[in-house]
XYZ file of C-alpha atoms in Angstrom:
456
model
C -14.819 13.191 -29.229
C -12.675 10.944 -26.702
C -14.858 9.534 -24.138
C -13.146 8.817 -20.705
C -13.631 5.059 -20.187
C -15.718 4.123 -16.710
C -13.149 3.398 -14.201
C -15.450 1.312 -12.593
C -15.575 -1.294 -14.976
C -11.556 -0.809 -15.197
C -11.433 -1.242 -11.965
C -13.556 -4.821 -12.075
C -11.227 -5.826 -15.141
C -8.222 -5.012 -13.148
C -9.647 -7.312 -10.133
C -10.019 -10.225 -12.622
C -6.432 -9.436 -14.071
C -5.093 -9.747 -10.978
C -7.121 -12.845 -10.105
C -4.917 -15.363 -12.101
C -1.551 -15.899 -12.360
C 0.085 -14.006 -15.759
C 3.517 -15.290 -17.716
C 5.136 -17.090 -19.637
C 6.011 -20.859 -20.455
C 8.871 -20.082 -17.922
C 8.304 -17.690 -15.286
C 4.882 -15.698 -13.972
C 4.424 -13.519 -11.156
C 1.966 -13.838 -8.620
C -0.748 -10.936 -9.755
C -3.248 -12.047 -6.578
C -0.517 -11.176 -4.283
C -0.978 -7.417 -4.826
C 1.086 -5.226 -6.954
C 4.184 -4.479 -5.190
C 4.427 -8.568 -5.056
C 3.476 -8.909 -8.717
C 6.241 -6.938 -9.682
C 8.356 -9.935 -9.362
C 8.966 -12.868 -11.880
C 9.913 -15.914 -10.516
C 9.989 -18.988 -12.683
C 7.652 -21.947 -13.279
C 7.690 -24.973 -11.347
C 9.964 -27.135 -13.804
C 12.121 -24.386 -14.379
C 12.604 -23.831 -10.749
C 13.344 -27.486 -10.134
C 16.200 -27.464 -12.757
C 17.967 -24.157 -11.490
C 17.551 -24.942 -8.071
C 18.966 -28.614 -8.586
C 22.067 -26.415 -10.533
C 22.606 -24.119 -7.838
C 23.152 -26.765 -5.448
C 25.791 -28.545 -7.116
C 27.184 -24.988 -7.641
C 27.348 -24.522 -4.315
C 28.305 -27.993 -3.299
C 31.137 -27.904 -5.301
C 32.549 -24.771 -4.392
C 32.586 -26.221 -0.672
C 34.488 -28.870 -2.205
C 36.415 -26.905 -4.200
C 39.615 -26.260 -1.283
C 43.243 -27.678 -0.718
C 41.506 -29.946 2.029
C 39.742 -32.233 -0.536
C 42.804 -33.024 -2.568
C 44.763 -33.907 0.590
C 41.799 -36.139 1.676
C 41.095 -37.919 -1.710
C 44.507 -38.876 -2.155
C 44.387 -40.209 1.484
C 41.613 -41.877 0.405
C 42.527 -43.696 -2.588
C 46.447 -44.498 -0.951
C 44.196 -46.413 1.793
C 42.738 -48.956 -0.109
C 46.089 -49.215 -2.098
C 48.025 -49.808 1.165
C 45.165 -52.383 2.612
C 44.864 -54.135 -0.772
C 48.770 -54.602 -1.283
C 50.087 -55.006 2.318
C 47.380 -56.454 4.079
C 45.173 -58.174 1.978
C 43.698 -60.612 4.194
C 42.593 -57.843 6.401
C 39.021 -57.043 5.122
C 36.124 -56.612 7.416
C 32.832 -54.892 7.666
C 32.933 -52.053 10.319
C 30.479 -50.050 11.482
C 29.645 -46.169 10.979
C 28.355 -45.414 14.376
C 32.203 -43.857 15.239
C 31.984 -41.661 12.226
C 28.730 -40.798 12.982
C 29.923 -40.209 17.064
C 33.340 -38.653 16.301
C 32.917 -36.859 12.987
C 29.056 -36.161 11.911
C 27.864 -34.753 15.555
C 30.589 -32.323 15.920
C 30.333 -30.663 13.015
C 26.697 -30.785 12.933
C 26.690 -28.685 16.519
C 29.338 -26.792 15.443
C 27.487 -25.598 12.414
C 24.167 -25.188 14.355
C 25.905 -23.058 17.181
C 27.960 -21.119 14.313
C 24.056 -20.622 12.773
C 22.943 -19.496 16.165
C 25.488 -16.732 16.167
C 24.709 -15.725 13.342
C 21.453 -14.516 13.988
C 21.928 -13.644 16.973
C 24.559 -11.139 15.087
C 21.622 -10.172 12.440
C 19.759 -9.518 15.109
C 22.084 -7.182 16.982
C 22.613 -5.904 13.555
C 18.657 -4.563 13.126
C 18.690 -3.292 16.685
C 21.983 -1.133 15.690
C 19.986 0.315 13.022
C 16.828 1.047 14.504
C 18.299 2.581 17.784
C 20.402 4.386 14.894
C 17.340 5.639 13.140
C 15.868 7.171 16.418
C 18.914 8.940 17.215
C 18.935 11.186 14.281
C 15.022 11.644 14.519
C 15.311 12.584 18.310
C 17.849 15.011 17.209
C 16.594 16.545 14.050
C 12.988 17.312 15.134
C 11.950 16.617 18.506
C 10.916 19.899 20.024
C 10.438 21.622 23.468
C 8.413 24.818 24.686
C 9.567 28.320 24.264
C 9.329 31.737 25.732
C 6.715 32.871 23.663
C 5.679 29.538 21.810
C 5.955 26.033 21.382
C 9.048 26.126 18.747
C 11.478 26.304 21.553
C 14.227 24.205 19.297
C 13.992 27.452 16.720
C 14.496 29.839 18.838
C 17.799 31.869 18.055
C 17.715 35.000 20.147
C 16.734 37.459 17.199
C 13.086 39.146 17.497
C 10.532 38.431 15.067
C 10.021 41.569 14.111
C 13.122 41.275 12.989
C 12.669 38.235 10.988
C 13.928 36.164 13.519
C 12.252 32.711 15.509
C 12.372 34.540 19.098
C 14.709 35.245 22.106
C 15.083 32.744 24.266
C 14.809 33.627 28.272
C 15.745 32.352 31.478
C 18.840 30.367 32.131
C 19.113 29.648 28.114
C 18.752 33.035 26.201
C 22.319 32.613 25.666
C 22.714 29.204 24.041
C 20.469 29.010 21.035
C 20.762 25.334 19.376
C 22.602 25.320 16.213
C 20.760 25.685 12.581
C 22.940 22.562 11.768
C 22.563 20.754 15.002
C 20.417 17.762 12.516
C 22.665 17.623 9.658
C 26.285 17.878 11.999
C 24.145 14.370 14.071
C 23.053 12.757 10.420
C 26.856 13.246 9.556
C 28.337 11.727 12.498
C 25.953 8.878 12.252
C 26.881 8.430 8.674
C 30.671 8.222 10.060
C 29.427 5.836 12.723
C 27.718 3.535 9.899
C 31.305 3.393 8.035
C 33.369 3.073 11.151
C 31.181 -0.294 12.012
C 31.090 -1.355 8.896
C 35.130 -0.901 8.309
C 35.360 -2.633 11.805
C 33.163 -5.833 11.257
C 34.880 -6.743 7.873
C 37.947 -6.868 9.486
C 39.383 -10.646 8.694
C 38.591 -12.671 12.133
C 40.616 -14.191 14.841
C 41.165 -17.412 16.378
C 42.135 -19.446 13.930
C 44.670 -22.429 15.522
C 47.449 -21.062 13.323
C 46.741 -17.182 15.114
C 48.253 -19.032 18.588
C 50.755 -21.225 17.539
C 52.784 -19.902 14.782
C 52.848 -16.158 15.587
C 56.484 -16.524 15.175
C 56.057 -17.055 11.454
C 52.971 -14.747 10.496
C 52.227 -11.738 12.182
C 48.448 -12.083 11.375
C 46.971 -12.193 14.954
C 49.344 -9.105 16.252
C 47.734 -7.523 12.787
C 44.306 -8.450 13.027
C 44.288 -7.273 16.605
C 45.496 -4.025 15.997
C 42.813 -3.590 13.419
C 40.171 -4.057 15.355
C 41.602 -2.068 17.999
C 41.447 0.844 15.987
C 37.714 0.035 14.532
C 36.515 0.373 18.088
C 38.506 2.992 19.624
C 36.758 5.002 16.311
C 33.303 3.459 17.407
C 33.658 4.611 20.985
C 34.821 8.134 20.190
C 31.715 8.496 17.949
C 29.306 7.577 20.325
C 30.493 9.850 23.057
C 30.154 12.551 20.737
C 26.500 11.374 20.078
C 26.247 12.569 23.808
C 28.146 15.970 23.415
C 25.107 16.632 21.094
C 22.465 15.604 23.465
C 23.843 17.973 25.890
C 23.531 21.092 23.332
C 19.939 20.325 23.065
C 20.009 20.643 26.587
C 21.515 23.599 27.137
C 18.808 25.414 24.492
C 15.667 24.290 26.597
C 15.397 20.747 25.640
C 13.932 19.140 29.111
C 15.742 17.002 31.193
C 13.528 14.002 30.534
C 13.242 14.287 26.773
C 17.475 14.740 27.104
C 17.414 11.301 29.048
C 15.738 9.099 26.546
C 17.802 10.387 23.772
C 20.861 9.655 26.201
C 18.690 6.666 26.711
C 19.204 5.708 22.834
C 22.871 6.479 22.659
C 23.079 3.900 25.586
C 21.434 1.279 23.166
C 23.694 2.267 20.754
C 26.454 1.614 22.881
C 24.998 -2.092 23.728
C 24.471 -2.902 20.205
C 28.015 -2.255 19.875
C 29.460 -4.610 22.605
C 27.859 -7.620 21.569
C 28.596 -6.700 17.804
C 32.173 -6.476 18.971
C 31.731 -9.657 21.118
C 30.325 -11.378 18.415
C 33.265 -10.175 16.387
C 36.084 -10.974 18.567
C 34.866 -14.420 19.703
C 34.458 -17.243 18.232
C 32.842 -21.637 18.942
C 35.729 -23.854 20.003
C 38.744 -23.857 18.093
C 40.104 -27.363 19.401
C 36.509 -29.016 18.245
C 37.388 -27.817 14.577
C 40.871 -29.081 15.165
C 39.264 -32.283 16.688
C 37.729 -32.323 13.092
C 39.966 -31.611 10.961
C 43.135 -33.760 11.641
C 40.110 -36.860 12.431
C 38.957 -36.136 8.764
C 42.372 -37.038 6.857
C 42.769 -39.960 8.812
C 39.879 -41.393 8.974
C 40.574 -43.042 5.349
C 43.386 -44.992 6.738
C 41.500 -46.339 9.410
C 38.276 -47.398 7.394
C 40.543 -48.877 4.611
C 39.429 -52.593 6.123
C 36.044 -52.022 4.972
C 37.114 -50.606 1.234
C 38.862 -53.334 1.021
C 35.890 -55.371 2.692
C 33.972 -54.516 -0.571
C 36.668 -55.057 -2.969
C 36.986 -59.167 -2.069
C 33.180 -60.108 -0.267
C 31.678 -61.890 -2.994
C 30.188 -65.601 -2.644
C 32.556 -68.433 -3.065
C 30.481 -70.116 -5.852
C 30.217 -66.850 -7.944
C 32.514 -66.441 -11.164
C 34.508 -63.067 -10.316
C 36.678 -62.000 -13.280
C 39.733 -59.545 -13.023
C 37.893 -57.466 -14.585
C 35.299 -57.780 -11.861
C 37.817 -56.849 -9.424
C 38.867 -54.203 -10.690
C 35.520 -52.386 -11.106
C 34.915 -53.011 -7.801
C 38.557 -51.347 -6.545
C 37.572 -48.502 -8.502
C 34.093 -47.969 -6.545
C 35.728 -48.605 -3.390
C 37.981 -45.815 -4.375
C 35.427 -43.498 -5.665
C 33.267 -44.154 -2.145
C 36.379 -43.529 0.198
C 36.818 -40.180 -1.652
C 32.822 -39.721 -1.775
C 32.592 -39.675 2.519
C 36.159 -38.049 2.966
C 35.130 -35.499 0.596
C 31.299 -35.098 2.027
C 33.116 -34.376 5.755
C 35.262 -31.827 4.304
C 32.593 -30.132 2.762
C 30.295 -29.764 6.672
C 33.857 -28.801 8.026
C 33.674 -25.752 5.332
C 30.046 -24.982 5.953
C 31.549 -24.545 9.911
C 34.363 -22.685 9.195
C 32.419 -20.637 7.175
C 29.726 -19.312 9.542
C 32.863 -19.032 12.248
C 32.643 -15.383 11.257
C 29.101 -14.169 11.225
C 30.400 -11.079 9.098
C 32.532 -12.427 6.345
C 31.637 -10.946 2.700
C 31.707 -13.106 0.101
C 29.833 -16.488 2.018
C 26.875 -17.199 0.924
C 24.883 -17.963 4.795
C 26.965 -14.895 6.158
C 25.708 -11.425 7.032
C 25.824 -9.181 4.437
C 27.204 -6.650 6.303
C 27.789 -3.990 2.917
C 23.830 -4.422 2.305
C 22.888 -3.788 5.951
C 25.160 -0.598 6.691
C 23.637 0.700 3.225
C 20.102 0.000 4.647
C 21.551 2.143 7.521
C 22.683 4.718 5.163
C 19.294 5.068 3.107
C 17.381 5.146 6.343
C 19.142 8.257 7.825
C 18.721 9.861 4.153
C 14.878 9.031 3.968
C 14.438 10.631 7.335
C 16.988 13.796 6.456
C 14.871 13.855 3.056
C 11.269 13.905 4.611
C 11.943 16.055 7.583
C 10.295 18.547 6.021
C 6.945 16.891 4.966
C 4.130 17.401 6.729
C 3.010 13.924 9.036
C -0.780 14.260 7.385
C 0.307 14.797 4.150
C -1.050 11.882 1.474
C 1.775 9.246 0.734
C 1.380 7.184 -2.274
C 3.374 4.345 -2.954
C 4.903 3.791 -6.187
C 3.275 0.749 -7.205
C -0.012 1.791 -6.116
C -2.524 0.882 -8.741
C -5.522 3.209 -8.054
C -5.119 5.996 -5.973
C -6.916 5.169 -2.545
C -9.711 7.475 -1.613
C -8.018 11.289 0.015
C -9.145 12.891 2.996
C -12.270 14.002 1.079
C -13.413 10.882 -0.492
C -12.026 11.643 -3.960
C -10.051 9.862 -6.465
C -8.783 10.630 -9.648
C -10.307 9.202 -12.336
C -7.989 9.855 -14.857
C -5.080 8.395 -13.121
C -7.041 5.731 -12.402
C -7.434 4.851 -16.028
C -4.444 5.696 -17.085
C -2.652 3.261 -14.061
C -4.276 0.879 -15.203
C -3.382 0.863 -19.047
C 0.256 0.934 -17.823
C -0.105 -2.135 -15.775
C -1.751 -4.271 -19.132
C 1.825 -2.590 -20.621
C 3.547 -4.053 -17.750
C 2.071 -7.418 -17.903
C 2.576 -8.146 -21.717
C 5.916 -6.593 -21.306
C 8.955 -8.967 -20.987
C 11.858 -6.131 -19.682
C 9.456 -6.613 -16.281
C 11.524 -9.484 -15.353
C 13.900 -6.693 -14.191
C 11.481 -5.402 -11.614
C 11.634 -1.791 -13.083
C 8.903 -1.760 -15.608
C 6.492 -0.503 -13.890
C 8.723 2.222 -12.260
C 9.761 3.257 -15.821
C 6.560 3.523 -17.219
C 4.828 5.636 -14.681
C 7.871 7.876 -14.843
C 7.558 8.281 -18.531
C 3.852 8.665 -17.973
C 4.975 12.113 -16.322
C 2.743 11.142 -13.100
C 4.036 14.084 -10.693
C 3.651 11.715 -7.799
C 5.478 8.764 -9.759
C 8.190 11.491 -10.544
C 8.437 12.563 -6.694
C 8.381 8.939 -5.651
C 10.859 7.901 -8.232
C 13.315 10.844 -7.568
C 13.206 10.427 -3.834
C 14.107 6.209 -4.094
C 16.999 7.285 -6.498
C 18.486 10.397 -4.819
């Protein structure tokens, strides 16, 4: 006869599983750190080091990796030809303090003010989303009085002896709110998401070339127009967030609950502006045309001290041609090094000009947000009907916490925990998904509910 293990002693082995650290020679996941944490695998300290160190040159280089460097390293190397062969005798050491003043410090605020934006963006960003979020839920179930009852939002002028939620009386019995009033607001606020979204991914303005050669792209007229339309869209979407609050009104909503909601769609309306602001504007374009023209000629202007280390060497020393010409070659090599390293913080600038370009790697990920808008409304539209008290268990609860009697489930427990020794020996984890897949094929109903609702 099977005898149900005591999950009181699984429990104390689980505690001491999740006391050390489990993997691999290459990655482990941090088991102490609870299991929602432990379901990720992040590699070992010497692994790390080596990825990390790749990554960087993979991103260095593709910051490199633009017209602007080759323009720069051949101005580079054609310096300390031109120094060498038409004034040799011209070789001196000069200092880096003007690089440092003229080139280094502008691009360094420039990328710190760009980075300032930037989260100042994200930040208008979450606000969006969470004003968004209270929209809908004001408008799906808050809930006023009635005649007879509290329902007051149900109410829809039909008797309930006739099967009906109640006549409405007094100055309302003849505007019942819509049975669709929540899903006709969660589909304009899904229209709202994509209209933002369309609107902040449209390619940015005030670039130098926008304002002085209109006559040979149309770009600004274009890029303009664009946005033009994103917001007109925007602003006709939000005014019809207010049409709604008024038909919760006029059924019996009262006049103070109406004004925070209106309240809301004002925040809404904020968010917007300095989205749009943030959009539309942009850090100075003359100091990144400062930059960039002082970048490709800066070369020609340093080109004493390249030559400076081609032809110091002490007058007693034996220096060979061949000498000589290692040392050209390095003094080539560094002028391309620093011209090259400039260009690279004058792409790391340019870069975070526009807070919401896809693609960048320091940008906001403006697809991923708007979807986190997306998933939020459908959560809410999804648990509307759920009652506020009712148990929620997280999928990558171990053992289910205690209910509101006390009780847990032994069995569950048990079984839990053999699937989380599965997990641990089990190498596919490194997808994060494991666990996920094995309580579903355990045929846990909660797992299955919890599973179905993440993957709708």
């Amino acid at each position: 006869m099977h005898e149900e293990p005591d999950c009181n002693q699984l429990r104390q082995q689980l505690r001491g599983m999740m006391g050390r650290e489990p993997g691999t020679c290459c990655f482990k996941r941090f088991a102490s750190r609870g299991l929602l944490a432990s379901s990720v695998w992040v590699p070992r300290q010497w692994l790390a080091l080596l990825l990390d160190q790749c990554a960087s040159a993979a991103v260095v280089f593709h910051l490199m990796a633009c017209p602007d460097t080759v323009i720069v390293n051949l101005t580079a190397v054609a310096s300390v030809l031109f120094y060498r062969e038409v004034f040799p005798d011209l070789h001196m050491n000069l200092t880096w303090t003007v690089v440092g003043f003229a080139l280094v410090f502008p691009l360094q605020t420039a990328i710190r003010e760009a980075f300032k934006r930037r989260e100042q963006a994200l930040m208008a960003i979450s606000d969006f989303r969470a004003t968004l979020m209270n929209v809908y839920l004001a408008n799906q179930i808050w809930d006023w009085p009635g005649a007879d009852a509290w329902c007051g939002r149900a109410e829809d002028n039909v008797p309930k002896e006739q099967g009906g939620h109640g006549k409405k009386k007094g100055s309302f019995k003849d505007t019942p709110l819509h049975p669709r009033h929540g899903p006709r607001v969660f589909n304009l606020l899904i229209r709202l998401v994509e209209a933002m979204q369309e609107l902040l991914l449209v390619p940015r303005r005030g670039r130098s070339r926008q304002e002085f050669f209109t006559c040979v792209s149309p770009e600004k007229e274009m890029v303009e127009d664009a946005e033009l339309k994103g917001r007109s869209a925007v602003l006709k979407l939000l005014g019809r967030l207010h049409r709604a609050t008024e038909e919760l009104k006029a059924a019996g909503m009262p006049a103070n609950e109406a004004s925070r909601i209106n309240q809301y769609n004002m925040f809404l309306c904020r968010d917007f502006e300095r989205l749009w602001s943030f959009k539309t504007y942009r850090t100075p374009t003359t100091l990144r045309s400062v930059c960039r023209v002082s970048i490709q000629v800066f070369p020609f202007f340093f080109g004493p001290y390249y030559l400076h280390l081609i032809k110091t060497y002490s007058p007693d020393s034996d220096v060979t041609d061949s000498i000589l010409r290692h040392r050209f070659i390095f003094a080539c090599l560094f002028s391309c090094l620093t011209s090259t390293t400039l260009v690279a913080l004058l792409n790391v600038a340019v870069a975070l000009e526009n807070p919401f370009r896809p693609g960048s790697t320091d940008t906001i990920r403006v697809q991923e947000e708007f979807q986190l808008c997306r998933e939020a409304l459908q959560e809410a539209m999804q648990d509307q009907e759920e009652s506020w008290h009712e148990r929620f268990d997280f999928e990558w609860e171990v053992l289910r916490s205690p209910g509101d009697d006390g009780s847990t489930s032994d069995g569950d427990a048990c079984r839990t925990l053999e699937l989380w020794r599965g997990c641990s020996r089990d190498p596919q984890r490194l997808d994060g998904r494991c666990w996920t897949r094995r309580l579903k094929e355990a045929g846990t109903k909660r797992a299955e509910g919890q599973y179905a609702a993440m993957h709708y």
